[in-house]
Coordinates of C-alpha atoms and ligand atoms in Angstrom, one line a residue:
M1 CA 0.1 0.0 0.2
P2 CA 1.7 3.6 -1.0
H3 CA 2.2 5.7 2.0
S4 CA 0.6 9.1 2.3
V5 CA 2.7 11.4 4.6
T6 CA 0.4 14.2 5.1
D7 CA 1.6 15.9 8.4
T8 CA 4.5 17.9 7.2
T9 CA 3.4 21.5 8.0
T10 CA 3.5 23.4 11.3
P11 CA 0.3 24.5 12.3
A12 CA 0.1 28.1 12.2
S13 CA -1.5 29.2 15.3
H14 CA 0.1 26.7 18.1
P15 CA 2.7 28.0 20.2
T16 CA 5.2 24.9 20.5
A17 CA 3.6 22.3 17.8
S18 CA 6.0 21.3 15.0
D19 CA 6.5 18.4 12.9
T20 CA 8.9 20.0 10.7
S21 CA 11.8 18.8 12.7
G22 CA 12.5 16.1 10.1
R23 CA 11.1 13.5 12.5
T24 CA 8.1 12.7 10.0
D25 CA 10.8 10.9 7.8
A26 CA 10.4 8.0 10.4
L27 CA 6.7 7.3 8.8
H28 CA 8.2 6.6 5.3
S29 CA 9.4 3.4 6.5
V30 CA 6.1 2.3 8.3
P31 CA 4.2 -0.5 6.5
T32 CA 0.5 0.5 6.1
G33 CA -1.3 -2.9 5.2
L34 CA -2.4 -5.6 7.5
Y35 CA 0.0 -8.2 8.5
I36 CA -1.3 -11.6 7.9
D37 CA 0.7 -15.1 7.4
G38 CA 3.8 -13.3 6.6
V39 CA 2.3 -11.0 3.8
W40 CA 1.4 -7.3 3.9
R41 CA -2.0 -6.9 2.3
E42 CA -4.6 -4.5 1.8
S43 CA -8.0 -4.6 3.7
S44 CA -10.6 -6.8 1.8
D45 CA -12.8 -3.9 1.3
A46 CA -10.0 -1.5 1.1
S47 CA -10.9 0.5 3.8
T48 CA -8.3 2.7 5.7
I49 CA -7.7 4.4 9.0
A50 CA -6.5 8.0 9.1
V51 CA -4.0 8.1 12.0
E52 CA -3.8 11.3 13.6
N53 CA -1.1 13.3 15.5
P54 CA -2.5 14.6 18.7
A55 CA -0.4 17.3 18.9
T56 CA -1.6 18.8 15.7
G57 CA -4.9 17.0 14.7
R58 CA -3.3 16.0 11.3
T59 CA -3.4 12.8 9.5
L60 CA 0.0 11.3 9.8
L61 CA -0.6 8.1 7.6
D62 CA -3.8 6.3 6.2
I63 CA -3.4 2.6 6.9
A64 CA -5.5 -0.3 5.9
S65 CA -8.3 -1.3 8.1
A66 CA -9.2 -5.1 9.0
T67 CA -12.6 -6.3 8.1
P68 CA -14.2 -9.5 9.5
T69 CA -12.7 -11.3 6.4
D70 CA -9.3 -10.3 7.2
G71 CA -9.9 -11.0 10.9
A72 CA -10.7 -14.6 9.7
A73 CA -7.6 -14.9 7.7
A74 CA -5.3 -14.0 10.4
L75 CA -6.8 -16.4 12.8
D76 CA -6.7 -19.0 9.9
A77 CA -2.8 -18.1 9.7
A78 CA -2.3 -18.2 13.4
V79 CA -3.9 -21.6 13.8
A80 CA -2.3 -23.1 10.6
A81 CA 1.4 -22.2 12.2
A82 CA 0.6 -23.2 15.7
D83 CA 1.6 -26.9 15.7
D84 CA 4.9 -26.2 14.0
W85 CA 5.9 -23.3 16.3
A86 CA 5.0 -25.1 19.5
R87 CA 7.4 -27.8 18.3
T88 CA 10.2 -25.3 17.8
S89 CA 12.9 -25.6 20.8
P90 CA 12.7 -23.2 23.6
R91 CA 16.4 -22.0 22.6
H92 CA 15.2 -21.0 19.3
R93 CA 12.5 -19.1 20.6
G94 CA 14.7 -17.4 23.0
E95 CA 17.5 -16.5 20.6
I96 CA 14.5 -14.9 18.3
L97 CA 13.3 -12.8 21.2
R98 CA 17.0 -12.0 22.0
R99 CA 17.7 -10.6 18.5
A100 CA 14.1 -8.7 18.8
F101 CA 15.7 -6.9 22.0
D102 CA 19.0 -6.1 20.2
L103 CA 17.2 -4.8 17.0
L104 CA 14.7 -2.7 19.1
T105 CA 17.2 -1.1 21.0
E106 CA 19.3 -0.3 17.9
R107 CA 16.3 1.3 16.4
A108 CA 15.2 2.8 19.6
E109 CA 15.2 6.5 18.3
H110 CA 13.2 5.3 15.4
F111 CA 10.4 3.7 17.5
A112 CA 10.3 6.5 19.8
T113 CA 9.6 8.8 17.3
L114 CA 6.7 6.9 16.0
I115 CA 5.1 6.6 19.4
T116 CA 5.4 10.4 20.1
L117 CA 4.1 11.2 16.6
E118 CA 1.1 8.9 16.9
M119 CA 0.4 9.2 20.8
G120 CA 1.8 12.5 21.8
K121 CA 4.1 11.7 24.7
P122 CA 7.2 13.7 24.8
L123 CA 10.3 12.1 23.1
A124 CA 12.2 11.4 26.3
Q125 CA 9.3 9.4 27.5
A126 CA 8.8 7.6 24.2
R127 CA 12.7 6.5 24.4
G128 CA 11.8 5.4 28.0
E129 CA 8.8 3.4 26.6
V130 CA 11.3 1.7 24.0
A131 CA 13.8 0.6 26.6
Y132 CA 10.9 -0.8 29.0
G133 CA 9.1 -2.5 25.9
A134 CA 12.3 -4.1 24.6
E135 CA 13.0 -5.5 28.3
F136 CA 10.1 -7.8 27.8
F137 CA 12.1 -9.6 24.9
R138 CA 15.2 -9.7 26.8
W139 CA 13.4 -11.1 30.1
Y140 CA 11.4 -13.6 28.1
S141 CA 14.3 -14.6 26.0
E142 CA 15.9 -15.8 29.1
E143 CA 12.5 -17.3 30.4
S144 CA 11.9 -19.7 27.2
V145 CA 14.2 -22.3 28.4
R146 CA 13.1 -22.3 32.0
I147 CA 9.6 -23.3 31.3
D148 CA 9.4 -26.2 33.5
G149 CA 7.5 -29.1 34.7
R150 CA 7.6 -31.6 37.8
W151 CA 7.8 -35.1 38.9
S152 CA 6.8 -36.4 42.3
T153 CA 5.4 -39.7 44.1
S154 CA 1.8 -39.5 44.9
P155 CA 1.2 -39.4 48.9
D156 CA 0.2 -43.0 48.7
G157 CA 2.9 -44.1 47.2
K158 CA 1.2 -46.0 44.3
S159 CA 1.7 -43.4 41.4
R160 CA 4.1 -41.0 40.0
L161 CA 3.0 -37.7 38.9
M162 CA 4.3 -35.7 35.9
T163 CA 3.5 -32.3 34.9
M164 CA 4.5 -30.5 31.8
R165 CA 3.6 -27.2 30.5
Q166 CA 2.7 -26.5 26.9
P167 CA 1.6 -23.6 24.9
V168 CA -2.0 -22.5 25.2
G169 CA -2.2 -22.1 21.3
P170 CA -3.5 -19.2 19.2
T171 CA -3.7 -16.1 21.1
L172 CA -5.7 -12.7 20.5
M173 CA -4.2 -9.8 21.7
I174 CA -5.9 -6.7 22.1
T175 CA -4.0 -3.4 23.1
P176 CA -4.3 0.3 24.2
W177 CA -3.4 3.5 22.8
N178 CA -1.3 4.6 25.8
F179 CA 1.8 2.5 25.3
P180 CA 1.7 1.6 21.7
L181 CA 4.8 -0.6 21.8
A182 CA 4.9 -1.8 25.6
M183 CA 1.6 -2.9 25.7
G184 CA 2.2 -5.0 22.8
T185 CA 5.7 -6.6 24.0
R186 CA 4.3 -7.4 27.4
K187 CA 2.1 -9.6 25.6
I188 CA 4.3 -10.9 22.6
G189 CA 7.4 -11.8 24.4
P190 CA 6.2 -14.4 26.7
A191 CA 3.8 -15.6 24.0
I192 CA 6.9 -16.3 21.7
A193 CA 8.7 -17.7 24.7
A194 CA 5.9 -20.2 25.3
G195 CA 5.3 -21.1 21.7
C196 CA 1.8 -19.4 21.1
T197 CA 1.0 -18.1 18.0
M198 CA -0.7 -14.8 17.8
V199 CA -3.3 -12.4 16.1
I200 CA -2.5 -8.5 17.6
K201 CA -5.1 -5.8 17.4
P202 CA -3.4 -2.6 18.3
A203 CA -5.5 0.4 19.2
S204 CA -6.9 2.2 15.9
Q205 CA -5.6 5.7 17.4
T206 CA -1.9 4.2 17.5
P207 CA -1.3 1.3 15.3
L208 CA 1.9 2.5 13.6
T209 CA 4.4 1.4 16.2
M210 CA 2.7 -2.1 16.2
L211 CA 3.1 -2.2 12.4
A212 CA 6.7 -1.3 12.4
L213 CA 7.2 -4.0 15.2
A214 CA 5.7 -6.7 12.9
D215 CA 8.3 -5.8 10.2
L216 CA 11.2 -6.0 12.9
M217 CA 9.9 -9.2 14.1
T218 CA 10.0 -10.7 10.6
E219 CA 13.5 -9.6 10.3
V220 CA 14.7 -11.3 13.3
G221 CA 13.1 -14.6 12.4
V222 CA 9.6 -15.0 13.4
P223 CA 8.0 -17.3 11.0
A224 CA 4.8 -16.6 8.7
G225 CA 1.6 -16.9 10.6
V226 CA 3.0 -16.7 14.1
L227 CA 2.4 -13.2 14.5
N228 CA -0.3 -11.2 12.7
V229 CA -1.3 -7.7 13.2
I230 CA -4.9 -6.3 12.2
P231 CA -5.7 -2.8 13.0
T232 CA -9.2 -2.0 12.5
R233 CA -11.6 0.8 12.9
T234 CA -14.5 -1.6 13.4
S235 CA -13.1 -3.3 16.6
G236 CA -16.1 -4.9 17.9
A237 CA -17.3 -6.6 14.4
V238 CA -13.7 -7.9 13.8
M239 CA -13.0 -9.1 17.3
T240 CA -16.2 -10.7 18.0
P241 CA -16.2 -13.6 15.7
L242 CA -12.7 -14.5 16.5
I243 CA -13.3 -14.4 20.2
T244 CA -16.3 -16.9 19.8
D245 CA -14.2 -19.1 17.4
P246 CA -13.5 -22.3 19.0
R247 CA -10.1 -22.2 17.6
L248 CA -8.9 -19.4 19.4
R249 CA -7.3 -20.7 22.8
K250 CA -6.6 -17.3 24.8
L251 CA -7.5 -13.7 24.7
T252 CA -5.3 -11.1 26.5
F253 CA -6.6 -7.6 26.6
T254 CA -5.4 -4.2 27.9
G255 CA -7.7 -1.4 27.9
S256 CA -10.7 -0.1 29.9
T257 CA -12.7 -1.8 32.4
P258 CA -16.2 -1.4 30.7
V259 CA -14.6 -3.0 27.2
G260 CA -12.9 -5.6 29.1
K261 CA -16.1 -6.5 31.1
D262 CA -17.7 -7.0 27.6
L263 CA -15.0 -9.1 26.1
I264 CA -15.3 -11.3 29.3
R265 CA -19.0 -12.0 28.6
Q266 CA -18.0 -12.6 24.9
S267 CA -15.2 -15.2 26.0
A268 CA -17.7 -17.1 28.3
E269 CA -18.9 -18.5 25.0
Q270 CA -16.1 -20.7 24.2
V271 CA -14.6 -20.9 27.9
L272 CA -11.6 -19.0 26.6
R273 CA -8.6 -18.5 28.7
V274 CA -8.5 -14.9 29.5
S275 CA -5.9 -12.2 30.8
M276 CA -7.4 -8.6 31.7
E277 CA -5.1 -5.5 32.3
L278 CA -8.0 -2.8 33.2
G279 CA -8.2 0.6 34.3
G280 CA -7.0 1.9 37.6
N281 CA -7.6 4.6 40.2
A282 CA -4.5 4.6 42.1
P283 CA -4.1 6.3 45.6
F284 CA -0.8 8.1 46.5
L285 CA -0.3 8.1 50.2
V286 CA 2.0 10.7 51.9
F287 CA 2.4 10.0 55.6
E288 CA 3.7 12.5 58.0
D289 CA 7.1 10.9 58.3
A290 CA 7.5 11.0 54.5
D291 CA 10.6 12.9 52.9
I292 CA 8.4 15.5 51.1
E293 CA 10.7 16.5 48.5
A294 CA 11.2 12.6 47.6
A295 CA 7.5 12.3 47.8
V296 CA 6.9 15.2 45.3
D297 CA 9.5 13.9 43.0
G298 CA 7.7 10.7 43.0
A299 CA 4.3 12.2 42.6
M300 CA 5.6 13.8 39.4
L301 CA 6.5 10.6 38.2
A302 CA 3.6 8.7 39.2
K303 CA 1.2 11.6 37.9
M304 CA 2.9 13.1 34.8
R305 CA 4.3 10.2 32.9
N306 CA 2.4 9.8 29.8
M307 CA 0.5 13.1 30.8
G308 CA -1.4 11.1 33.4
E309 CA -2.5 8.7 30.6
A310 CA -1.3 5.7 32.4
C311 CA -3.2 2.9 34.3
T312 CA -0.8 3.2 37.1
A313 CA -1.3 6.9 37.2
A314 CA -1.8 8.4 40.7
N315 CA -5.1 9.4 40.6
R316 CA -5.7 10.5 44.4
F317 CA -3.4 12.2 46.4
L318 CA -4.2 11.6 50.3
V319 CA -1.8 13.5 52.4
H320 CA -1.2 13.9 56.0
Q321 CA -2.7 17.1 57.3
S322 CA 0.6 18.1 58.7
V323 CA 2.4 17.9 55.6
A324 CA -0.4 18.8 53.1
D325 CA 0.6 22.4 52.5
D326 CA 4.0 21.7 51.9
F327 CA 3.4 18.8 49.8
A328 CA 0.8 20.9 47.7
A329 CA 3.1 24.1 47.2
L330 CA 6.4 22.1 46.1
L331 CA 4.1 20.0 43.7
A332 CA 2.3 23.2 42.3
Q333 CA 5.8 24.5 41.8
K334 CA 7.0 21.6 40.0
M335 CA 3.6 21.5 37.7
T336 CA 4.2 25.0 36.8
A337 CA 7.8 24.4 35.8
E338 CA 6.8 21.7 33.3
R339 CA 6.8 22.7 29.6
L340 CA 3.6 22.0 27.5
G341 CA 4.1 21.2 23.7
A342 CA 4.4 18.8 20.9
G343 CA 6.3 16.0 22.5
I344 CA 8.5 15.7 19.3
D345 CA 10.2 19.1 20.1
D346 CA 13.3 19.6 22.4
G347 CA 12.7 20.4 26.0
V348 CA 8.9 19.7 26.1
T349 CA 7.6 17.5 28.9
V350 CA 4.0 17.5 28.6
G351 CA 2.3 16.5 25.6
P352 CA -1.1 16.6 24.4
L353 CA -4.1 14.3 25.5
I354 CA -4.8 11.7 23.0
D355 CA -8.0 13.3 21.7
D356 CA -10.6 16.0 22.3
K357 CA -13.1 13.6 23.8
Q358 CA -10.3 12.7 26.6
R359 CA -9.5 16.4 27.0
R360 CA -13.1 17.3 27.6
K361 CA -13.7 14.5 30.2
V362 CA -10.6 15.8 32.1
A363 CA -11.7 19.4 32.2
E364 CA -15.3 18.0 33.3
L365 CA -13.6 16.1 36.2
V366 CA -11.8 19.6 37.3
T367 CA -15.1 21.5 37.0
D368 CA -17.0 19.0 39.1
A369 CA -14.1 19.0 41.6
V370 CA -14.2 22.9 41.9
D371 CA -17.9 23.2 42.0
R372 CA -17.9 21.0 45.1
G373 CA -15.5 23.1 47.0
A374 CA -12.1 22.2 45.6
D375 CA -9.4 25.0 45.1
L376 CA -7.8 25.1 41.8
T377 CA -4.1 25.9 42.7
V378 CA -2.4 25.7 39.4
G379 CA -3.6 24.8 36.0
G380 CA -7.2 23.9 34.7
E381 CA -6.9 25.4 31.3
R382 CA -7.4 23.8 27.7
I383 CA -5.2 25.3 25.3
D384 CA -7.1 26.4 22.0
G385 CA -5.6 25.6 18.6
P386 CA -4.8 22.4 17.1
G387 CA -3.9 19.7 19.3
Y388 CA -5.5 18.4 22.5
F389 CA -3.3 20.2 25.1
Y390 CA -4.3 20.6 28.8
T391 CA -2.2 22.4 31.2
P392 CA -0.8 20.6 34.2
T393 CA -3.3 21.0 37.3
V394 CA -3.6 20.8 41.0
L395 CA -6.5 20.8 43.0
T396 CA -6.2 20.9 46.8
N397 CA -9.0 20.7 49.5
V398 CA -10.8 18.2 47.0
Q399 CA -14.1 17.2 48.9
P400 CA -15.4 13.4 49.2
G401 CA -17.9 12.6 46.6
S402 CA -15.8 14.5 44.1
A403 CA -15.9 12.6 40.7
V404 CA -12.1 13.0 40.3
L405 CA -11.7 11.0 43.5
R406 CA -13.7 8.0 41.9
E407 CA -12.9 7.9 38.1
E408 CA -9.7 7.2 36.2
I409 CA -8.9 11.0 35.4
F410 CA -6.2 9.9 32.4
G411 CA -4.9 13.5 32.4
P412 CA -2.5 15.8 33.9
V413 CA -4.4 16.6 37.0
A414 CA -3.4 16.1 40.9
P415 CA -6.2 16.2 43.2
I416 CA -5.2 16.3 46.9
A417 CA -7.3 15.4 49.9
T418 CA -5.9 15.1 53.7
F419 CA -6.1 12.7 56.5
T420 CA -5.1 12.7 60.0
D421 CA -5.4 8.9 60.9
D422 CA -3.7 6.2 59.3
D423 CA -6.2 3.7 59.1
D424 CA -8.6 6.3 57.7
A425 CA -6.3 7.1 55.1
I426 CA -5.7 3.2 54.1
A427 CA -9.7 2.7 54.3
R428 CA -10.1 5.7 51.7
A429 CA -7.3 4.5 49.4
N430 CA -9.3 1.1 49.2
D431 CA -12.6 2.7 48.9
T432 CA -12.7 2.1 45.1
E433 CA -13.7 -0.7 42.6
Y434 CA -10.3 -0.7 40.9
G435 CA -7.2 -2.4 42.3
L436 CA -4.3 -1.8 40.2
A437 CA -1.4 0.3 41.6
A438 CA -1.0 2.4 44.9
Y439 CA 1.9 4.4 46.3
A440 CA 3.1 5.3 49.8
F441 CA 5.7 7.4 51.1
T442 CA 6.9 6.9 54.6
A443 CA 10.3 6.6 56.4
S444 CA 8.7 3.9 59.0
T445 CA 9.1 0.1 58.5
A446 CA 6.1 -0.6 60.5
R447 CA 3.9 1.6 58.2
T448 CA 5.4 0.0 55.1
I449 CA 4.5 -3.3 56.2
K450 CA 1.1 -2.4 57.4
V451 CA 0.4 -0.3 54.2
A452 CA 1.8 -3.4 51.8
E453 CA -0.4 -5.8 53.8
S454 CA -3.5 -3.6 53.9
L455 CA -3.9 -2.1 50.5
D456 CA -6.1 -4.1 48.1
F457 CA -3.8 -3.5 45.0
G458 CA -2.0 -5.6 42.6
M459 CA 1.2 -3.4 42.6
I460 CA 2.5 -1.2 45.4
G461 CA 5.1 1.3 45.3
I462 CA 6.7 2.2 48.5
N463 CA 8.8 5.9 48.4
Q464 CA 9.0 5.3 44.6
G465 CA 6.8 6.7 41.8
I466 CA 7.3 4.1 39.1
I467 CA 6.6 0.5 39.6
S468 CA 6.9 -1.0 36.1
N469 CA 9.5 -3.6 35.6
A470 CA 9.7 -6.5 33.1
A471 CA 11.0 -8.5 36.0
A472 CA 8.1 -8.0 38.1
P473 CA 4.5 -9.2 37.8
F474 CA 2.3 -6.6 36.5
G475 CA -1.5 -6.6 36.9
G476 CA -4.3 -5.8 39.0
M477 CA -7.4 -7.1 41.4
K478 CA -10.8 -6.3 41.4
H479 CA -12.4 -4.2 38.6
S480 CA -8.5 -3.9 37.5
G481 CA -8.5 -7.3 36.2
F482 CA -6.9 -10.4 36.5
G483 CA -3.5 -12.1 35.3
R484 CA 0.1 -11.0 35.5
E485 CA 2.6 -9.6 32.6
G486 CA 6.1 -9.6 33.5
G487 CA 8.4 -11.7 35.9
P488 CA 8.4 -15.5 35.8
E489 CA 4.5 -15.0 36.4
G490 CA 4.0 -13.7 33.0
I491 CA 4.9 -16.9 31.4
A492 CA 2.0 -18.6 33.1
E493 CA -0.6 -16.9 31.1
Y494 CA 0.5 -18.7 28.0
V495 CA 0.9 -22.2 29.1
E496 CA -1.4 -25.0 30.0
T497 CA -0.2 -27.3 32.9
K498 CA -0.9 -30.8 31.8
Y499 CA -0.7 -33.6 34.5
I500 CA 0.1 -37.1 33.7
G501 CA -0.2 -39.8 36.5
I502 CA 1.9 -42.9 35.7
N503 CA 1.4 -46.3 37.4
P504 CA 4.8 -47.8 38.1
L505 CA 2.9 -51.2 37.8
D506 CA 5.9 -53.2 40.0
A507 CA 6.3 -50.8 42.7
T508 CA 5.6 -52.2 46.1
V509 CA 4.6 -49.8 48.6
R510 CA 5.8 -50.7 52.3
N511 CA 4.3 -48.5 55.0
S512 CA 6.0 -49.8 58.1
H513 CA 8.5 -52.4 59.1
T514 CA 5.8 -54.9 59.4
D515 CA 4.9 -54.4 55.8
A516 CA 8.4 -54.6 54.5
R517 CA 9.0 -58.1 56.2
Ligands
LIG601 P1 -10.2 0.9 25.3 O1 -11.2 1.8 24.9 O2 -11.0 -0.2 26.4 O3 -9.5 0.3 24.0 C1 -8.6 -0.5 24.1 C2 -8.3 -1.9 23.0 O4 -9.7 -2.3 22.9 C3 -8.2 -1.0 21.8 O5 -7.5 -1.7 20.8 C4 -9.7 -0.7 21.2 O6 -9.7 -0.6 19.7 C5 -10.2 -2.1 21.6 N1 -11.6 -2.3 21.9 C6 -12.5 -1.2 22.0 N2 -13.8 -1.9 22.0 C7 -13.7 -3.0 21.5 C8 -14.6 -4.0 21.4 N3 -16.0 -3.7 21.5 N4 -14.3 -5.3 21.0 C9 -13.0 -5.6 20.9 N5 -11.8 -4.6 21.2 C10 -12.5 -3.4 21.3 O7 -9.1 1.5 26.1 P2 -8.2 2.7 25.7 O8 -9.0 3.9 25.9 O9 -7.4 2.5 24.3 O10 -6.9 2.6 27.0 C11 -7.2 3.2 28.1 C12 -7.7 2.3 29.1 O11 -6.6 1.2 29.2 C13 -7.5 2.9 30.3 O12 -8.8 2.6 31.1 C14 -6.3 2.2 31.2 O13 -6.4 2.3 32.3 C15 -6.2 0.9 30.6 N6 -4.9 0.4 30.7 C16 -4.5 -0.8 31.5 C17 -3.3 -1.2 31.7 C18 -3.0 -2.1 32.5 O14 -2.4 -3.0 32.3 N7 -3.9 -2.4 33.4 C19 -2.2 -0.6 30.8 C20 -2.6 0.4 29.9 C21 -3.8 1.1 29.9 P3 -10.2 0.7 19.2 O15 -8.8 1.4 19.4 O16 -10.5 0.3 17.8 O17 -11.5 1.4 19.8

């Protein structure tokens, strides 16, 4: 499919946005077709998706949009390749992943540029995403040779118990727009290590990075049919037939809780193996003994990475009354010092939000909090002009019942509420249907243990504002989902455990000296 790079001019009225830095050249090498069975093809009805730059509102590239017919072809390919791929050696798959890590690292600047252009985050953060995303390839290149089983004797001594772990089979992967690379590699790495084939549907707003990754995976030796990529602008129509197809063996989804619930319902049809990485509402607790400067540094990372568009983003700041003014003043100072603009430009630290709908939602949450009595300390403005910019915002004195404390904000807004009693703070932190990430800052070991044991969240950061790590199990509780990605735990999502009971036939069981005689 021919390329149509259309975003090459600087929008006239925007203060910082510019795509003229030569970086749009990165788009020229991005494949614009569907990747099915090792071949790039057009959509069966020639439909396309216009991929937009959220910093300018302009189209970056037109790419093919899969139809249900294309979806079926992708699953056909994944099913056809499954047996041969499952029989490849663990070392072979590990070496493919290692080459993918090396090549992705070598091409980090190219991938970071694509991420920034289609998603909006500042280039420095996009580089961080590439490094983080590549780590899943390195980690699982090492794990592929450690998929083990066990051998034991049954308690009554009459049988031998053997377990083995085999690839679960063809897997459907649906990923969101906020980390266009890493949300994919977190699934692809363990799936390849385990010997599964896959159909990947990236978010329609950010498919370019995944299309470029498909090219790279072919280059490092992933065979035809093992990895298929089908962006589509009709997600429901294309995904439902795949989810209900008896040949599909697993669905792994990262995205919002409402869509996740719908997909869980659909997956009941075939009793599909399911992993769900859903939304969050992370509390960020600052106790009276915390190092306030460190807490504010941690808050900036936990809140502002990805402009707040992260499932692990600190959503509610609960700060002890005695340190709340200092914390809020320093946080407001740091938020004011952030530089808003197109992520592709040097020195920019806060990019645009993904679209106007998201920006309107953020603005409504701020208005609701202020209407209920919160003080707008800094920010609270949407910037007119092309792109979807919203200023870094701090709200203090946020009242219970405000929507901003309950809903996932997904924007650069820090609402601060206070507490005077630890138990009350922990109870309020747990008062949410979500259970993904939580943060706490304290100098006390006793508080650390109490907080870690009492918070109902899958991941807890103590005195640190970033918790994601390829070596650690990422995942949530409650409405934040189930299953884990990363670490040794991550591979369990892509294998079936099979048990074989073996009767030794000639074994004699002796339970006492009397039996032995
Ligand atoms: P989303 O709207 O749920 O979309 C996620 C993916 O699902 C996209 O690829 C989307 O495709 C697809 N999709 C939407 N409707 C579908 C349907 N009916 N059938 C099949 N697929 C469908 O979420 P998002 O706005 O992209 O991402 C933000 C959300 O992801 C937030 O809630 C965030 O917390 C969550 N998230 C969670 C984690 C985690 O690990 N827990 C990590 C990152 C993000 P289209 O693009 O075509 O709509």
